[in-house]
Amino acid sequence: MNYQHYRAITLGSTLQETLDEMMKRGDITQEIANLVLQKYDKSLKSALKEHGTSNMTFTAGRLQTFRFCDNVWTLILKDAEFREDQHSMKVDVVKVVACLGKDNVNE
Amino acid sequence: MAKILPTDGNWIPESCSFPEDVMIDMLEELSRDVPNLMHKEYLALVALQSKWMAKLANRQPVTNPIPPPPKKPKKIPPKQQEQPSEEERREVYIDDVDDNEMVNNRIYIPRLRPAWRARHFNILMRALIIKQGLLNKHIHWQILDKIMSAPDAEGQAELQAFVDNIGRL
């Protein structure tokens, strides 16, 4: 199963905007657009598996909210700091959406 | 896979190539899984890739600004303590001076009260006042409080006026 929540990131939202514009001009059909988005979900999942090699740790000053629904965790952290070796980055608000990594049917 | 460190301090190359990797993989999968793709649709997908990349390029997040280097502390040369210039003054034995001769007497007042600081006043007076110790006889707390709480020039003037009055007695 490929989650669709990566459609909300910049890469996904720019793809959807481009598809909407092309559909309005009649360059592509709705069917092709849906197919593109499905392939996007799958490709992004594979790319994260293959190319996402960085390991970072993070801490947060406060866990503002937490939610668990349909096997999806949604956390909102305040005053977070991400660290990788000697590099660090501070962020005011972080939203974490965590889904099950393994799919028993397709993996 | 070896870790790639930021080259220019702003972007990690690994992060730069990630969107392109996703696009290429997606379009390859589409070409593979949709065998009956029409030429027009194929061209549309090629156009999709270029439009998508252009849109993404305009949406790059603002990188964290590199903090300015810490300012080097200014080297302040050590203050050369000013050597007090030697005062030109002539000291004489008071007994050798005529009673009516006006002499410059430096009066030191120690820190008799916590709020005071030790001060001195240069007062012009007749030698007789010093010889007879008239200043010690007439000085009182009221005048001391007045001159010690006043600025230098004002205190000096007040004490001079006080000593002048003693001289007239």
XYZ file of C-alpha atoms in Angstrom:
276
model
C 0.000 0.000 0.000
C 1.331 3.416 -0.906
C 0.393 6.251 1.337
C -0.774 9.478 -0.202
C 0.466 11.836 2.486
C 3.603 12.636 0.480
C 1.330 14.471 -1.946
C 1.193 17.267 0.636
C 4.929 17.959 0.514
C 6.350 20.548 -1.893
C 7.214 17.902 -4.483
C 3.697 16.462 -4.379
C 1.829 19.754 -4.276
C 3.786 21.140 -7.245
C 3.009 17.935 -9.156
C -0.712 18.276 -8.441
C -0.724 21.921 -9.478
C 1.052 21.072 -12.727
C -1.394 18.251 -13.433
C -4.375 20.541 -12.740
C -3.035 23.159 -15.166
C -2.402 20.561 -17.873
C -5.875 19.080 -17.409
C -7.461 22.524 -17.752
C -5.597 23.052 -21.038
C -6.622 19.595 -22.189
C -3.036 18.316 -22.419
C -3.791 15.272 -20.278
C -6.891 13.423 -19.109
C -8.070 12.881 -15.546
C -7.240 9.219 -15.921
C -3.615 9.915 -16.797
C -3.386 12.445 -13.967
C -4.621 9.883 -11.419
C -2.178 7.328 -12.785
C 0.658 9.854 -12.471
C -0.214 10.497 -8.833
C -0.340 6.799 -8.045
C 3.073 6.321 -9.617
C 4.319 9.306 -7.682
C 3.241 7.705 -4.389
C 5.099 4.523 -5.267
C 8.207 6.256 -6.627
C 8.581 8.487 -3.623
C 8.347 5.539 -1.264
C 11.075 3.732 -3.253
C 13.261 6.823 -3.420
C 13.101 7.272 0.323
C 14.122 3.677 0.803
C 17.028 3.880 -1.638
C 18.291 7.435 -1.201
C 17.248 8.415 2.287
C 20.426 7.374 4.087
C 20.858 10.219 6.545
C 20.346 9.381 10.137
C 19.337 12.252 12.288
C 18.329 12.494 15.882
C 15.949 15.061 17.186
C 14.691 16.364 20.463
C 11.804 18.662 21.189
C 10.957 21.026 23.988
C 7.315 20.002 24.024
C 4.920 17.484 22.493
C 1.953 19.713 21.809
C -0.457 17.145 20.408
C -0.461 13.458 19.579
C -3.006 11.466 17.645
C -3.270 7.815 16.617
C -5.939 6.992 14.085
C -6.114 4.285 11.383
C -2.591 3.167 12.247
C -1.231 6.631 11.620
C 0.521 8.659 14.285
C 0.339 12.436 14.020
C 2.560 14.381 16.390
C 3.139 18.098 16.692
C 6.381 19.049 18.377
C 7.443 22.477 19.543
C 11.004 23.849 19.725
C 12.606 20.890 18.019
C 16.287 20.465 17.260
C 17.595 18.089 14.613
C 21.159 16.849 14.843
C 23.394 14.961 12.464
C 26.921 14.589 13.752
C 28.051 18.154 14.402
C 25.308 19.826 12.359
C 22.160 20.936 14.037
C 19.049 22.823 13.043
C 16.371 24.324 15.245
C 12.743 24.446 14.168
C 9.829 26.084 15.961
C 7.159 23.555 14.994
C 7.456 20.061 13.561
C 4.563 17.887 12.414
C 5.353 14.200 12.330
C 3.075 11.845 10.380
C 4.180 8.276 10.933
C 2.668 5.332 9.074
C 3.387 1.622 9.154
C 6.517 0.987 7.098
C 5.851 -2.623 6.154
C 2.982 -3.727 3.971
C 2.193 -7.409 4.546
C 0.413 -7.744 1.210
C 2.869 -6.189 -1.209
C 6.306 -6.379 0.527
C 26.375 4.662 0.702
C 28.807 7.249 2.034
C 27.391 10.225 3.820
C 27.499 13.402 1.801
C 28.238 16.539 3.750
C 26.973 20.000 2.694
C 29.321 21.435 0.075
C 28.331 25.092 0.180
C 26.820 25.086 3.645
C 23.297 25.482 2.286
C 22.228 22.402 0.353
C 23.183 18.786 0.623
C 23.681 17.379 -2.935
C 21.815 14.248 -1.889
C 18.813 16.434 -1.113
C 19.107 18.304 -4.429
C 18.930 15.158 -6.527
C 16.056 13.554 -4.625
C 13.175 15.231 -6.536
C 14.799 14.395 -9.858
C 15.224 10.760 -8.805
C 11.521 10.599 -7.971
C 10.524 12.177 -11.292
C 12.693 9.898 -13.382
C 11.541 6.780 -11.584
C 7.886 7.842 -11.871
C 8.040 8.531 -15.595
C 9.918 5.310 -16.279
C 7.263 3.351 -14.391
C 4.528 5.108 -16.352
C 6.161 4.290 -19.669
C 6.542 0.672 -18.571
C 3.103 0.172 -17.037
C 1.084 2.026 -19.679
C 2.095 0.332 -22.969
C -0.665 1.900 -24.977
C 0.438 5.418 -24.275
C -0.385 7.664 -27.193
C 2.283 9.889 -28.646
C 0.382 12.945 -27.534
C 0.194 11.567 -23.985
C 3.900 10.727 -24.050
C 4.733 14.300 -25.076
C 2.431 15.543 -22.328
C 4.393 13.546 -19.756
C 7.652 15.025 -21.040
C 6.098 18.495 -20.730
C 4.846 17.546 -17.255
C 8.384 16.815 -16.124
C 9.769 20.169 -17.297
C 6.824 22.171 -15.928
C 6.981 20.295 -12.640
C 10.714 20.922 -12.242
C 10.271 24.618 -13.057
C 7.494 24.945 -10.483
C 9.589 23.119 -7.894
C 12.574 25.368 -8.552
C 10.439 28.367 -7.576
C 9.373 26.727 -4.359
C 12.743 25.922 -2.885
C 12.678 26.736 0.825
C 14.771 29.562 2.158
C 17.911 28.071 3.556
C 18.863 28.716 7.103
C 21.042 31.765 6.985
C 24.606 31.104 7.875
C 25.236 33.049 11.025
C 27.826 35.776 10.640
C 31.231 34.925 12.008
C 31.686 36.025 15.565
C 33.112 39.483 15.815
C 36.686 39.472 16.860
C 36.995 41.283 20.139
C 38.696 44.601 19.606
C 42.058 44.706 21.169
C 41.886 47.564 23.568
C 45.323 48.757 24.496
C 45.788 48.875 28.225
C 45.047 52.275 29.587
C 48.209 53.964 30.415
C 47.762 55.228 33.850
C 48.329 58.908 33.759
C 51.146 59.804 35.984
C 49.965 62.597 38.169
C 51.960 65.625 37.260
C 54.000 66.913 40.066
C 52.446 69.999 41.435
C 54.529 73.038 41.593
C 54.289 74.068 45.184
C 56.553 75.634 47.661
C 56.379 74.379 51.210
C 57.406 76.656 54.001
C 57.464 76.424 57.749
C 54.485 78.323 59.023
C 56.507 79.839 61.860
C 58.778 81.495 59.325
C 55.856 83.254 57.652
C 54.472 86.637 58.705
C 51.088 86.450 60.488
C 49.327 88.547 57.870
C 50.852 86.831 54.868
C 48.321 85.002 52.774
C 49.285 81.397 52.343
C 47.718 78.590 50.345
C 46.751 75.880 52.789
C 45.689 72.430 51.566
C 43.018 71.152 53.931
C 42.468 67.388 53.855
C 39.131 66.071 55.074
C 39.030 62.310 55.586
C 36.049 60.040 55.045
C 34.367 60.781 58.337
C 30.969 59.750 57.045
C 30.205 56.634 54.890
C 28.809 58.784 52.074
C 31.916 60.933 51.862
C 35.090 60.392 49.959
C 38.392 61.771 51.116
C 38.863 65.220 49.617
C 41.128 68.185 49.863
C 40.541 71.905 49.416
C 43.123 74.578 48.656
C 42.163 77.568 50.758
C 43.877 80.918 50.898
C 44.180 82.235 54.420
C 46.286 84.374 56.680
C 49.218 82.560 58.284
C 47.866 83.606 61.676
C 44.831 81.323 61.275
C 47.139 78.344 60.853
C 49.532 79.369 63.603
C 46.718 79.779 66.141
C 44.742 76.743 64.971
C 41.689 78.907 64.467
C 40.285 76.615 61.772
C 40.134 73.663 64.140
C 38.415 75.812 66.749
C 35.650 77.023 64.444
C 35.038 74.131 62.059
C 31.775 72.277 62.656
C 29.718 69.463 61.135
C 27.347 71.803 59.396
C 30.043 73.324 57.200
C 31.704 69.963 56.713
C 28.464 68.339 55.529
C 27.908 71.282 53.216
C 31.288 71.250 51.531
C 31.620 67.475 51.371
C 28.277 67.080 49.616
C 28.985 69.852 47.116
C 30.981 69.569 43.870
C 34.660 70.466 44.079
C 34.400 74.089 42.937
C 31.336 74.808 45.055
C 32.791 73.113 48.131
C 35.980 75.035 47.666
C 34.095 78.338 47.476
C 32.017 77.526 50.567
C 35.062 76.616 52.645
C 36.940 79.685 51.420
C 34.053 81.907 52.485
C 33.951 80.169 55.881
C 37.697 80.676 56.401
C 37.413 84.322 55.262
C 34.787 84.863 57.983
C 37.117 83.345 60.561
C 39.843 85.750 59.399
C 37.572 88.719 60.024
C 36.899 87.664 63.610
